[in-house]
Structure formats: structure tokens, C-alpha cells
Amino acid sequence: MQTRSTSKSLTDRDHQVIWHPYTQHKHKLSPIPVVQGKGSLLWDDKGKSYIDAISSWWVNIHGHGHPYIAEKIYEQALRLEHVIFTGFTHEPAVTLAERLLPLLPGSFSKVFYSDNGSTAVEVAIKMAVQYWKNDGNARRRKILALRNSYHGDTFGSMSVSERSIFTAAFRDYLFEPVFIDAPGGQNIGELQAFLREQGEDIACFIYEPLLQAAGGMHMYEAPYLDMLLAAAKQQGILCIADEVLTGFGRTGELFAGSYLTQQADIICLSKGLTGGTMALGVTAATEQVFEAFLSDDRRKTLFHGHSFTANPLACTASLASLDLLLAPDCLRRIREINTRHSAFAKKLGAYDVIRNVRILGTVIAFEVNLGEDGYINAIGAEITREAMEHGIYLRPLGNTVYIMPPYCITDEELERIYDFLEAFIKDKQKARS
Ligand SMILES: *Cc1c(COP(=O)(O)O)cnc(C)c1O
């Protein structure tokens, strides 16, 4: 038996054995050992705290180490930690589907479980493609997606995402959707005309409603998305809302779709679903989509599933998270964060190095305009570094700075983030003039 060396630091041990996501290991990095989390705060092994201003990659909504969620997971773990989900079912999966379906923006009737946002998207695409196959429609082969989109890191979800440095190595192996610009006043007429001409060749349209997050926190307006969705639906195109990020209060409403009158046929959820505690994905479909798979012909089955499909612990965490989310004080807090963001936005108006301040629900984003745009831009890394020194964790997308806090963040913690950013910007502005 191997015993682990206690003389080496966790960072050194990490260097030996870990390959981190989105990390170039050529540059010796020292990941910070996090030993505890409580509310919006994370503590490192030296006792320093950091405000988690981006909700641990956009997943955490109720804060870290929430005792209510933790207890529910513990109780469930003692009862049933996991079971195969074909031929078996269990209370947490059924109850979660029963509670989730009436909350979703649209008339969804079935929940399909998977493991994360990317798999939720994979399932959605497979549902939409096979829907037309099962229907005997050989014509609808095209998939419509938005430029600047991000739907995940698996091959199908990469394929429907904007081509970028992240997908460059795999380009030859990705299928090609038809990319259109996010709808707005300038292009909506053109997009409607395009759908009138080519709609019958299109199987499905996948979109991140109102907020293209990984694509640079780009926000676009509900009325134009409604017009585009209406045109798509008129052509019989299946609409897939990727609410992996926008779900569960992030945009100020329970779902981004709550701002829309046109509703999707398939919706993808993950990130905040479990409160950010565990990995779980949901793809919900309308009865019409589901029924296209009912047949005596076995080939019409949706052949998809993961080892941990509908994991009871993850479903239980989601039920606990829903309890917390739907409590009046959580919904009020979401509105208060929005109000605070708006006040900060007004302050930012005083700095001409700041461009395009935008807010949706609990998300505020803006560009710091010093050099060129894009992900590989030194300003982002500089902000992360300085913020860490101030006990704040921020992770800009290039020169796009954003705050996306857990809903439990306190006013004082929010002010600390705003004050840090304003001081940083003031410095930059001074240095430039
Ligand atoms: C994060 C994200 C995904 C991918 O989810 P993972 O759980 O990271 O695989 C998909 N779609 C959107 C809109 C996302 O923000």
C-alpha cells in the first residue's frame, strides 16, 4: 500500500498528479488549496478568505456548505446513494421532475436526466435530430445556432458552439450548424426572411436565451428573440433553450424563458439546478417531442444514458435547492442584487475606459477598454491577480469583467467587490491620461 507523503504541500502533490481544466500547465501555476466554503466565502489553507464573486464557475446559488442541502444529501446517502435508472426508479428523481415541470417556461411533460450542462445539450440535440428521423422526415437535416454561443465541451455541444481557440483543434471533427447572429432590431427582418426560405430544411434551433455568457456576457433583448422563435415555430423547427446558466433565478426571473412569450420544445438545465453542489443535467421535452419516440419499432427509442443518470443524491440536492430558491427571501435577494448592480453601473458611467455596462438579473458585465478585446488579454489575468490579493475571486473573460454572485451574498460583500473594481479602474484611467 502506498502512503501519501505528508511533507509535500498540496500544491506540489497537485502538480504531480492533476491535469486541470482550461489550464496551460507549461506555466507553473500554483492552484490555491481551498479547505472550506461558507456562504459566499471560500477559505484557503492559510486561513485567507475570498468572496466567490463568480459562484464557482456560475453554479453556486445559495452559497457554499449550506447546511440544509448538506443534511438532505446525507440523509439520502444513508437511504440510497445510487441505482441504475433503467427498469428502476426512485423518489428523488420523480419528485424533482414533478416539481420542476410546472416551474419551467413552457409546457414540458417529460424530464430526461444526465450529468452536466454539456450532456443536457447532447441529449437535446439527439432528441431533436431523432424526432425528425422517427417522423420519417429526411429533409430537416440542418441545425441552427447563434454566433458567439457556448453550449459545452463535448463534441456535439462544441459543434453547436461558436468556433474559437477552445474548439480549434477539433474543427475537422465537428458537425457544421448554420450560424446566425443573435436577433436584434438591426437583423430581425433578415432572420425572419431566412427562416421563411429555409425553415423546412432545419431540424432545430438551439439558443442561450437573453444571455450568451461564455461568449462574453453578451445580452440581447426578449422581444427580438420572441420574434425569431415565432418565425422558427411557424416553420415547425424544434426550439432548444439552453438554460444551463440562465436557469434558477440567474436572470432575475426563475428562467430566462419567463421573459418570453414564445416557448421552447426542449430545455436544458444544469449549473444552479443542484444549487451548485453536485453534477446533474436535465433535458425536458414537450409531450409532442416525447411521443415521436413511442413505437413498437425499437429503432425509435432514444438510446442515451449515463452510468449516473438521475443520481439520487444529485436529485435530492436539487429538491433542497428548489426549497431554498422558492422561499420569498431568496427571490427578494435576487431583486436586491439587481438593484445594487444598477447603482454600481451608474458609478461606472464616470469612467471612459469602461464600455457597455449591462445588467440582467444578478449578472453585471462591462468591458475595460485599454487594449484589444478577446479572451487572451492581459487585463483579465491582472484583475484576477489583484482581486485575489483583496480577498475576492473574479475571473474576467478577456477584458469583459462580470460579477455573478451566489444569491446569499451580503451587501457588504457586494460593496467590497464594487469598491475593488472601482479602485482598479480609477488607477487604469489615471495611468492612461
Ligand atoms: C456551462 C454551460 C454549458 C456546459 O455545462 P457543463 O456543465 O460545464 O458541461 C452549456 N451551456 C451553457 C449556456 C453554459 O453556460
Short mmCIF file of N, CA and C in Angstrom, two decimals, residues 245-388:
data_model
loop_
_atom_site.label_atom_id
_atom_site.label_comp_id
_atom_site.label_asym_id
_atom_site.label_seq_id
_atom_site.Cartn_x
_atom_site.Cartn_y
_atom_site.Cartn_z
N LEU A 245 -27.09 27.95 -17.86
CA LEU A 245 -26.63 29.04 -17.00
C LEU A 245 -27.79 29.92 -16.51
N THR A 246 -28.74 30.22 -17.41
CA THR A 246 -29.75 31.25 -17.11
C THR A 246 -30.84 30.75 -16.17
N GLY A 247 -30.89 29.43 -15.95
CA GLY A 247 -31.94 28.88 -15.09
C GLY A 247 -31.78 29.22 -13.63
N PHE A 248 -32.85 29.05 -12.89
CA PHE A 248 -32.85 29.12 -11.42
C PHE A 248 -32.48 30.49 -10.87
N GLY A 249 -33.10 31.52 -11.46
CA GLY A 249 -33.03 32.86 -10.88
C GLY A 249 -31.90 33.73 -11.36
N ARG A 250 -30.97 33.17 -12.12
CA ARG A 250 -29.78 33.93 -12.51
C ARG A 250 -30.12 35.23 -13.22
N THR A 251 -31.17 35.19 -14.06
CA THR A 251 -31.50 36.38 -14.86
C THR A 251 -32.54 37.28 -14.16
N GLY A 252 -32.85 36.96 -12.92
CA GLY A 252 -33.84 37.79 -12.21
C GLY A 252 -35.21 37.12 -12.15
N GLU A 253 -35.57 36.38 -13.19
CA GLU A 253 -36.77 35.54 -13.17
C GLU A 253 -36.29 34.11 -12.93
N LEU A 254 -37.23 33.20 -12.65
CA LEU A 254 -36.81 31.82 -12.40
C LEU A 254 -36.03 31.27 -13.58
N PHE A 255 -36.50 31.58 -14.79
CA PHE A 255 -35.81 31.16 -16.02
C PHE A 255 -35.80 32.33 -16.98
N ALA A 256 -34.83 32.35 -17.89
CA ALA A 256 -34.81 33.42 -18.90
C ALA A 256 -36.08 33.34 -19.74
N GLY A 257 -36.56 32.12 -19.96
CA GLY A 257 -37.79 31.93 -20.74
C GLY A 257 -38.99 32.60 -20.11
N SER A 258 -38.90 32.93 -18.81
CA SER A 258 -40.03 33.62 -18.16
C SER A 258 -40.21 35.02 -18.74
N TYR A 259 -39.18 35.57 -19.40
CA TYR A 259 -39.29 36.88 -20.04
C TYR A 259 -39.92 36.80 -21.44
N LEU A 260 -40.12 35.56 -21.92
CA LEU A 260 -40.54 35.36 -23.31
C LEU A 260 -41.99 34.91 -23.39
N THR A 261 -42.61 35.17 -24.54
CA THR A 261 -43.95 34.63 -24.76
C THR A 261 -43.88 33.35 -25.59
N GLN A 262 -42.84 33.23 -26.43
CA GLN A 262 -42.66 32.02 -27.24
C GLN A 262 -41.83 31.02 -26.44
N GLN A 263 -42.29 29.79 -26.38
CA GLN A 263 -41.59 28.83 -25.54
C GLN A 263 -40.95 27.70 -26.33
N ALA A 264 -39.91 27.15 -25.71
CA ALA A 264 -39.12 26.11 -26.36
C ALA A 264 -39.84 24.76 -26.33
N ASP A 265 -39.37 23.84 -27.19
CA ASP A 265 -39.86 22.46 -27.21
C ASP A 265 -39.00 21.57 -26.31
N ILE A 266 -37.75 22.01 -26.14
CA ILE A 266 -36.80 21.26 -25.32
C ILE A 266 -36.01 22.29 -24.51
N ILE A 267 -35.76 21.99 -23.24
CA ILE A 267 -34.99 22.93 -22.41
C ILE A 267 -33.88 22.16 -21.68
N CYS A 268 -32.70 22.79 -21.60
CA CYS A 268 -31.53 22.18 -20.95
C CYS A 268 -31.21 22.92 -19.66
N LEU A 269 -31.00 22.17 -18.59
CA LEU A 269 -30.70 22.76 -17.29
C LEU A 269 -29.52 22.06 -16.64
N SER A 270 -28.73 22.81 -15.89
CA SER A 270 -27.69 22.20 -15.06
C SER A 270 -27.22 23.29 -14.08
N LYS A 271 -25.93 23.53 -13.96
CA LYS A 271 -25.34 24.56 -13.09
C LYS A 271 -26.11 24.79 -11.77
N GLY A 272 -27.03 25.74 -11.71
CA GLY A 272 -27.73 26.05 -10.46
C GLY A 272 -28.75 25.00 -10.03
N LEU A 273 -29.00 24.03 -10.88
CA LEU A 273 -30.02 23.00 -10.61
C LEU A 273 -29.87 22.38 -9.22
N THR A 274 -28.66 21.96 -8.88
CA THR A 274 -28.43 21.35 -7.57
C THR A 274 -27.98 22.39 -6.54
N GLY A 275 -28.17 23.65 -6.87
CA GLY A 275 -27.64 24.72 -6.02
C GLY A 275 -26.14 24.86 -6.20
N GLY A 276 -25.61 24.12 -7.18
CA GLY A 276 -24.16 24.15 -7.41
C GLY A 276 -23.40 23.18 -6.54
N THR A 277 -24.11 22.23 -5.95
CA THR A 277 -23.43 21.30 -5.04
C THR A 277 -22.98 20.02 -5.72
N MET A 278 -23.73 19.57 -6.73
CA MET A 278 -23.42 18.30 -7.36
C MET A 278 -23.67 18.39 -8.86
N ALA A 279 -23.14 17.41 -9.59
CA ALA A 279 -23.31 17.38 -11.04
C ALA A 279 -24.65 16.74 -11.40
N LEU A 280 -25.45 17.46 -12.16
CA LEU A 280 -26.71 16.90 -12.66
C LEU A 280 -27.16 17.73 -13.87
N GLY A 281 -27.67 17.06 -14.86
CA GLY A 281 -28.23 17.75 -16.02
C GLY A 281 -29.66 17.31 -16.23
N VAL A 282 -30.48 18.23 -16.74
CA VAL A 282 -31.86 17.91 -17.09
C VAL A 282 -32.12 18.37 -18.51
N THR A 283 -32.74 17.51 -19.31
CA THR A 283 -33.28 17.91 -20.60
C THR A 283 -34.77 17.61 -20.54
N ALA A 284 -35.59 18.65 -20.56
CA ALA A 284 -37.04 18.44 -20.50
C ALA A 284 -37.62 18.63 -21.90
N ALA A 285 -38.61 17.82 -22.22
CA ALA A 285 -39.22 17.85 -23.56
C ALA A 285 -40.73 17.97 -23.45
N THR A 286 -41.33 18.51 -24.51
CA THR A 286 -42.79 18.57 -24.57
C THR A 286 -43.34 17.18 -24.87
N GLU A 287 -44.64 17.03 -24.66
CA GLU A 287 -45.29 15.75 -24.94
C GLU A 287 -45.14 15.41 -26.43
N GLN A 288 -45.21 16.43 -27.28
CA GLN A 288 -45.09 16.20 -28.73
C GLN A 288 -43.74 15.58 -29.09
N VAL A 289 -42.67 16.07 -28.49
CA VAL A 289 -41.34 15.50 -28.73
C VAL A 289 -41.29 14.07 -28.20
N PHE A 290 -41.76 13.89 -26.98
CA PHE A 290 -41.72 12.57 -26.33
C PHE A 290 -42.48 11.53 -27.17
N GLU A 291 -43.64 11.93 -27.68
CA GLU A 291 -44.48 10.96 -28.38
C GLU A 291 -43.87 10.48 -29.69
N ALA A 292 -42.98 11.27 -30.26
CA ALA A 292 -42.32 10.85 -31.51
C ALA A 292 -41.41 9.64 -31.30
N PHE A 293 -41.16 9.32 -30.03
CA PHE A 293 -40.27 8.19 -29.71
C PHE A 293 -41.06 6.95 -29.29
N LEU A 294 -42.39 7.07 -29.21
CA LEU A 294 -43.23 5.94 -28.82
C LEU A 294 -43.52 5.09 -30.05
N SER A 295 -43.10 3.83 -30.00
CA SER A 295 -43.27 2.99 -31.18
C SER A 295 -43.02 1.52 -30.84
N ASP A 296 -43.60 0.63 -31.63
CA ASP A 296 -43.26 -0.79 -31.50
C ASP A 296 -41.92 -1.07 -32.18
N ASP A 297 -41.50 -0.12 -33.00
CA ASP A 297 -40.21 -0.24 -33.69
C ASP A 297 -39.11 0.20 -32.73
N ARG A 298 -38.27 -0.73 -32.30
CA ARG A 298 -37.26 -0.43 -31.28
C ARG A 298 -36.29 0.65 -31.71
N ARG A 299 -36.10 0.80 -33.02
CA ARG A 299 -35.15 1.80 -33.52
C ARG A 299 -35.56 3.22 -33.17
N LYS A 300 -36.83 3.39 -32.81
CA LYS A 300 -37.30 4.75 -32.48
C LYS A 300 -37.05 5.12 -31.02
N THR A 301 -36.38 4.26 -30.28
CA THR A 301 -36.04 4.53 -28.87
C THR A 301 -34.94 5.59 -28.79
N LEU A 302 -34.96 6.41 -27.76
CA LEU A 302 -33.84 7.31 -27.51
C LEU A 302 -32.76 6.52 -26.79
N PHE A 303 -31.74 6.12 -27.54
CA PHE A 303 -30.67 5.30 -26.97
C PHE A 303 -29.61 6.22 -26.37
N HIS A 304 -29.88 6.65 -25.18
CA HIS A 304 -28.92 7.52 -24.49
C HIS A 304 -29.07 7.30 -23.00
N GLY A 305 -27.95 7.30 -22.30
CA GLY A 305 -27.99 7.16 -20.84
C GLY A 305 -26.58 7.19 -20.30
N HIS A 306 -26.46 7.61 -19.06
CA HIS A 306 -25.15 7.65 -18.41
C HIS A 306 -25.19 6.80 -17.14
N SER A 307 -24.04 6.34 -16.73
CA SER A 307 -23.97 5.50 -15.53
C SER A 307 -24.70 6.14 -14.35
N PHE A 308 -24.53 7.45 -14.24
CA PHE A 308 -25.08 8.13 -13.06
C PHE A 308 -26.38 8.89 -13.35
N THR A 309 -27.06 8.51 -14.43
CA THR A 309 -28.33 9.14 -14.76
C THR A 309 -29.26 9.17 -13.55
N ALA A 310 -29.78 10.37 -13.26
CA ALA A 310 -30.76 10.57 -12.17
C ALA A 310 -30.20 10.18 -10.81
N ASN A 311 -28.92 10.43 -10.60
CA ASN A 311 -28.32 10.08 -9.31
C ASN A 311 -29.17 10.62 -8.15
N PRO A 312 -29.57 9.75 -7.23
CA PRO A 312 -30.49 10.17 -6.15
C PRO A 312 -29.93 11.30 -5.27
N LEU A 313 -28.62 11.31 -5.06
CA LEU A 313 -28.04 12.38 -4.24
C LEU A 313 -28.16 13.72 -4.95
N ALA A 314 -27.88 13.72 -6.25
CA ALA A 314 -27.95 14.97 -7.02
C ALA A 314 -29.40 15.44 -7.13
N CYS A 315 -30.35 14.50 -7.31
CA CYS A 315 -31.77 14.88 -7.37
C CYS A 315 -32.21 15.45 -6.02
N THR A 316 -31.73 14.85 -4.93
CA THR A 316 -32.08 15.32 -3.59
C THR A 316 -31.52 16.73 -3.36
N ALA A 317 -30.27 16.94 -3.79
CA ALA A 317 -29.67 18.27 -3.66
C ALA A 317 -30.51 19.29 -4.43
N SER A 318 -31.01 18.90 -5.60
CA SER A 318 -31.82 19.80 -6.42
C SER A 318 -33.14 20.15 -5.72
N LEU A 319 -33.75 19.15 -5.09
CA LEU A 319 -35.00 19.40 -4.37
C LEU A 319 -34.76 20.38 -3.22
N ALA A 320 -33.65 20.18 -2.51
CA ALA A 320 -33.32 21.09 -1.40
C ALA A 320 -33.04 22.49 -1.93
N SER A 321 -32.33 22.57 -3.06
CA SER A 321 -32.03 23.86 -3.66
C SER A 321 -33.31 24.58 -4.08
N LEU A 322 -34.26 23.83 -4.63
CA LEU A 322 -35.54 24.43 -5.03
C LEU A 322 -36.27 25.00 -3.82
N ASP A 323 -36.26 24.26 -2.69
CA ASP A 323 -36.89 24.76 -1.46
C ASP A 323 -36.33 26.14 -1.11
N LEU A 324 -35.01 26.24 -1.17
CA LEU A 324 -34.35 27.49 -0.79
C LEU A 324 -34.63 28.59 -1.80
N LEU A 325 -34.60 28.23 -3.09
CA LEU A 325 -34.78 29.22 -4.16
C LEU A 325 -36.17 29.83 -4.13
N LEU A 326 -37.17 28.99 -3.86
CA LEU A 326 -38.56 29.46 -3.94
C LEU A 326 -39.02 30.17 -2.67
N ALA A 327 -38.17 30.18 -1.64
CA ALA A 327 -38.50 30.92 -0.42
C ALA A 327 -38.50 32.41 -0.73
N PRO A 328 -39.46 33.17 -0.16
CA PRO A 328 -39.60 34.59 -0.50
C PRO A 328 -38.31 35.40 -0.30
N ASP A 329 -37.53 35.08 0.73
CA ASP A 329 -36.34 35.92 0.97
C ASP A 329 -35.27 35.69 -0.09
N CYS A 330 -35.23 34.51 -0.72
CA CYS A 330 -34.25 34.30 -1.79
C CYS A 330 -34.65 35.10 -3.03
N LEU A 331 -35.93 35.06 -3.38
CA LEU A 331 -36.38 35.81 -4.55
C LEU A 331 -36.21 37.32 -4.33
N ARG A 332 -36.42 37.75 -3.08
CA ARG A 332 -36.22 39.17 -2.78
C ARG A 332 -34.74 39.54 -2.91
N ARG A 333 -33.87 38.63 -2.45
CA ARG A 333 -32.43 38.87 -2.51
C ARG A 333 -31.95 39.01 -3.97
N ILE A 334 -32.53 38.19 -4.84
CA ILE A 334 -32.18 38.26 -6.26
C ILE A 334 -32.49 39.67 -6.79
N ARG A 335 -33.65 40.20 -6.38
CA ARG A 335 -34.03 41.55 -6.84
C ARG A 335 -33.10 42.62 -6.23
N GLU A 336 -32.73 42.40 -4.96
CA GLU A 336 -31.84 43.37 -4.31
C GLU A 336 -30.46 43.42 -4.97
N ILE A 337 -29.95 42.25 -5.35
CA ILE A 337 -28.65 42.21 -6.03
C ILE A 337 -28.73 43.03 -7.31
N ASN A 338 -29.85 42.86 -8.03
CA ASN A 338 -30.07 43.60 -9.27
C ASN A 338 -30.06 45.11 -9.01
N THR A 339 -30.72 45.54 -7.95
CA THR A 339 -30.77 46.96 -7.60
C THR A 339 -29.38 47.50 -7.29
N ARG A 340 -28.60 46.71 -6.53
CA ARG A 340 -27.23 47.11 -6.18
C ARG A 340 -26.35 47.20 -7.43
N HIS A 341 -26.50 46.21 -8.32
CA HIS A 341 -25.74 46.24 -9.58
C HIS A 341 -26.05 47.54 -10.34
N SER A 342 -27.33 47.94 -10.34
CA SER A 342 -27.73 49.15 -11.09
C SER A 342 -27.06 50.39 -10.51
N ALA A 343 -26.98 50.45 -9.19
CA ALA A 343 -26.32 51.59 -8.56
C ALA A 343 -24.83 51.62 -8.92
N PHE A 344 -24.21 50.45 -8.96
CA PHE A 344 -22.80 50.36 -9.33
C PHE A 344 -22.61 50.77 -10.80
N ALA A 345 -23.55 50.36 -11.64
CA ALA A 345 -23.48 50.71 -13.07
C ALA A 345 -23.45 52.23 -13.25
N LYS A 346 -24.24 52.94 -12.44
CA LYS A 346 -24.28 54.41 -12.52
C LYS A 346 -22.90 54.98 -12.22
N LYS A 347 -22.25 54.43 -11.19
CA LYS A 347 -20.90 54.89 -10.82
C LYS A 347 -19.92 54.65 -11.97
N LEU A 348 -20.07 53.51 -12.63
CA LEU A 348 -19.14 53.16 -13.70
C LEU A 348 -19.23 54.13 -14.87
N GLY A 349 -20.38 54.81 -14.97
CA GLY A 349 -20.59 55.79 -16.04
C GLY A 349 -19.54 56.89 -16.03
N ALA A 350 -18.89 57.10 -14.89
CA ALA A 350 -17.91 58.19 -14.76
C ALA A 350 -16.57 57.85 -15.41
N TYR A 351 -16.37 56.61 -15.83
CA TYR A 351 -15.05 56.20 -16.33
C TYR A 351 -15.11 55.89 -17.82
N ASP A 352 -14.33 56.62 -18.61
CA ASP A 352 -14.44 56.37 -20.05
C ASP A 352 -13.63 55.16 -20.51
N VAL A 353 -12.86 54.51 -19.64
CA VAL A 353 -12.25 53.24 -20.04
C VAL A 353 -13.26 52.08 -19.91
N ILE A 354 -14.42 52.40 -19.34
CA ILE A 354 -15.47 51.36 -19.18
C ILE A 354 -16.49 51.49 -20.29
N ARG A 355 -16.75 50.38 -20.95
CA ARG A 355 -17.71 50.36 -22.06
C ARG A 355 -18.83 49.37 -21.80
N ASN A 356 -20.00 49.73 -22.33
CA ASN A 356 -21.07 48.76 -22.48
C ASN A 356 -21.44 48.06 -21.17
N VAL A 357 -21.76 48.86 -20.17
CA VAL A 357 -22.20 48.27 -18.90
C VAL A 357 -23.60 47.69 -19.10
N ARG A 358 -23.78 46.44 -18.72
CA ARG A 358 -25.07 45.78 -18.92
C ARG A 358 -25.39 44.90 -17.72
N ILE A 359 -26.69 44.76 -17.47
CA ILE A 359 -27.15 44.02 -16.30
C ILE A 359 -28.32 43.13 -16.72
N LEU A 360 -28.32 41.90 -16.25
CA LEU A 360 -29.50 41.05 -16.37
C LEU A 360 -29.61 40.27 -15.06
N GLY A 361 -30.64 40.56 -14.30
CA GLY A 361 -30.83 39.87 -13.03
C GLY A 361 -29.65 40.06 -12.10
N THR A 362 -28.98 38.96 -11.77
CA THR A 362 -27.88 39.02 -10.81
C THR A 362 -26.52 39.16 -11.49
N VAL A 363 -26.53 39.37 -12.82
CA VAL A 363 -25.28 39.47 -13.58
C VAL A 363 -25.05 40.91 -14.02
N ILE A 364 -23.86 41.44 -13.72
CA ILE A 364 -23.45 42.73 -14.30
C ILE A 364 -22.16 42.47 -15.06
N ALA A 365 -22.04 43.08 -16.24
CA ALA A 365 -20.84 42.89 -17.06
C ALA A 365 -20.49 44.20 -17.75
N PHE A 366 -19.21 44.37 -18.04
CA PHE A 366 -18.75 45.54 -18.80
C PHE A 366 -17.37 45.25 -19.37
N GLU A 367 -16.95 46.04 -20.35
CA GLU A 367 -15.62 45.90 -20.90
C GLU A 367 -14.70 46.98 -20.34
N VAL A 368 -13.47 46.57 -20.02
CA VAL A 368 -12.42 47.54 -19.70
C VAL A 368 -11.64 47.73 -20.99
N ASN A 369 -11.73 48.95 -21.52
CA ASN A 369 -11.24 49.19 -22.87
C ASN A 369 -9.85 49.82 -22.86
N LEU A 370 -8.83 48.99 -22.71
CA LEU A 370 -7.45 49.51 -22.70
C LEU A 370 -6.67 49.02 -23.91
N GLY A 371 -6.83 47.73 -24.22
CA GLY A 371 -6.11 47.16 -25.36
C GLY A 371 -7.10 46.49 -26.29
N GLU A 372 -6.68 45.36 -26.88
CA GLU A 372 -7.59 44.68 -27.79
C GLU A 372 -8.54 43.77 -27.00
N ASP A 373 -9.71 43.48 -27.58
CA ASP A 373 -10.70 42.61 -26.94
C ASP A 373 -10.25 41.15 -27.05
N GLY A 374 -11.00 40.29 -26.48
CA GLY A 374 -10.78 38.86 -26.65
C GLY A 374 -10.31 38.20 -25.39
N TYR A 375 -10.33 36.90 -25.40
CA TYR A 375 -10.04 36.12 -24.21
C TYR A 375 -8.58 36.30 -23.79
N ILE A 376 -7.67 36.24 -24.77
CA ILE A 376 -6.26 36.33 -24.41
C ILE A 376 -5.89 37.79 -24.31
N ASN A 377 -6.16 38.33 -23.18
CA ASN A 377 -5.98 39.74 -22.96
C ASN A 377 -5.51 39.89 -21.52
N ALA A 378 -4.39 40.52 -21.36
CA ALA A 378 -3.71 40.53 -20.06
C ALA A 378 -4.54 41.14 -18.94
N ILE A 379 -5.46 42.04 -19.30
CA ILE A 379 -6.19 42.75 -18.25
C ILE A 379 -7.00 41.80 -17.36
N GLY A 380 -7.54 40.76 -17.97
CA GLY A 380 -8.34 39.80 -17.21
C GLY A 380 -7.51 39.13 -16.13
N ALA A 381 -6.33 38.65 -16.52
CA ALA A 381 -5.45 37.97 -15.56
C ALA A 381 -5.00 38.94 -14.47
N GLU A 382 -4.77 40.20 -14.88
CA GLU A 382 -4.35 41.20 -13.90
C GLU A 382 -5.45 41.46 -12.86
N ILE A 383 -6.68 41.55 -13.33
CA ILE A 383 -7.80 41.76 -12.40
C ILE A 383 -7.93 40.57 -11.45
N THR A 384 -7.83 39.35 -11.99
CA THR A 384 -7.91 38.16 -11.14
C THR A 384 -6.84 38.22 -10.05
N ARG A 385 -5.60 38.53 -10.47
CA ARG A 385 -4.47 38.56 -9.53
C ARG A 385 -4.70 39.61 -8.43
N GLU A 386 -5.03 40.81 -8.84
CA GLU A 386 -5.22 41.88 -7.85
C GLU A 386 -6.42 41.62 -6.95
N ALA A 387 -7.47 41.09 -7.54
CA ALA A 387 -8.67 40.81 -6.74
C ALA A 387 -8.36 39.77 -5.67
N MET A 388 -7.58 38.75 -6.04
CA MET A 388 -7.20 37.71 -5.07
C MET A 388 -6.49 38.34 -3.87
#
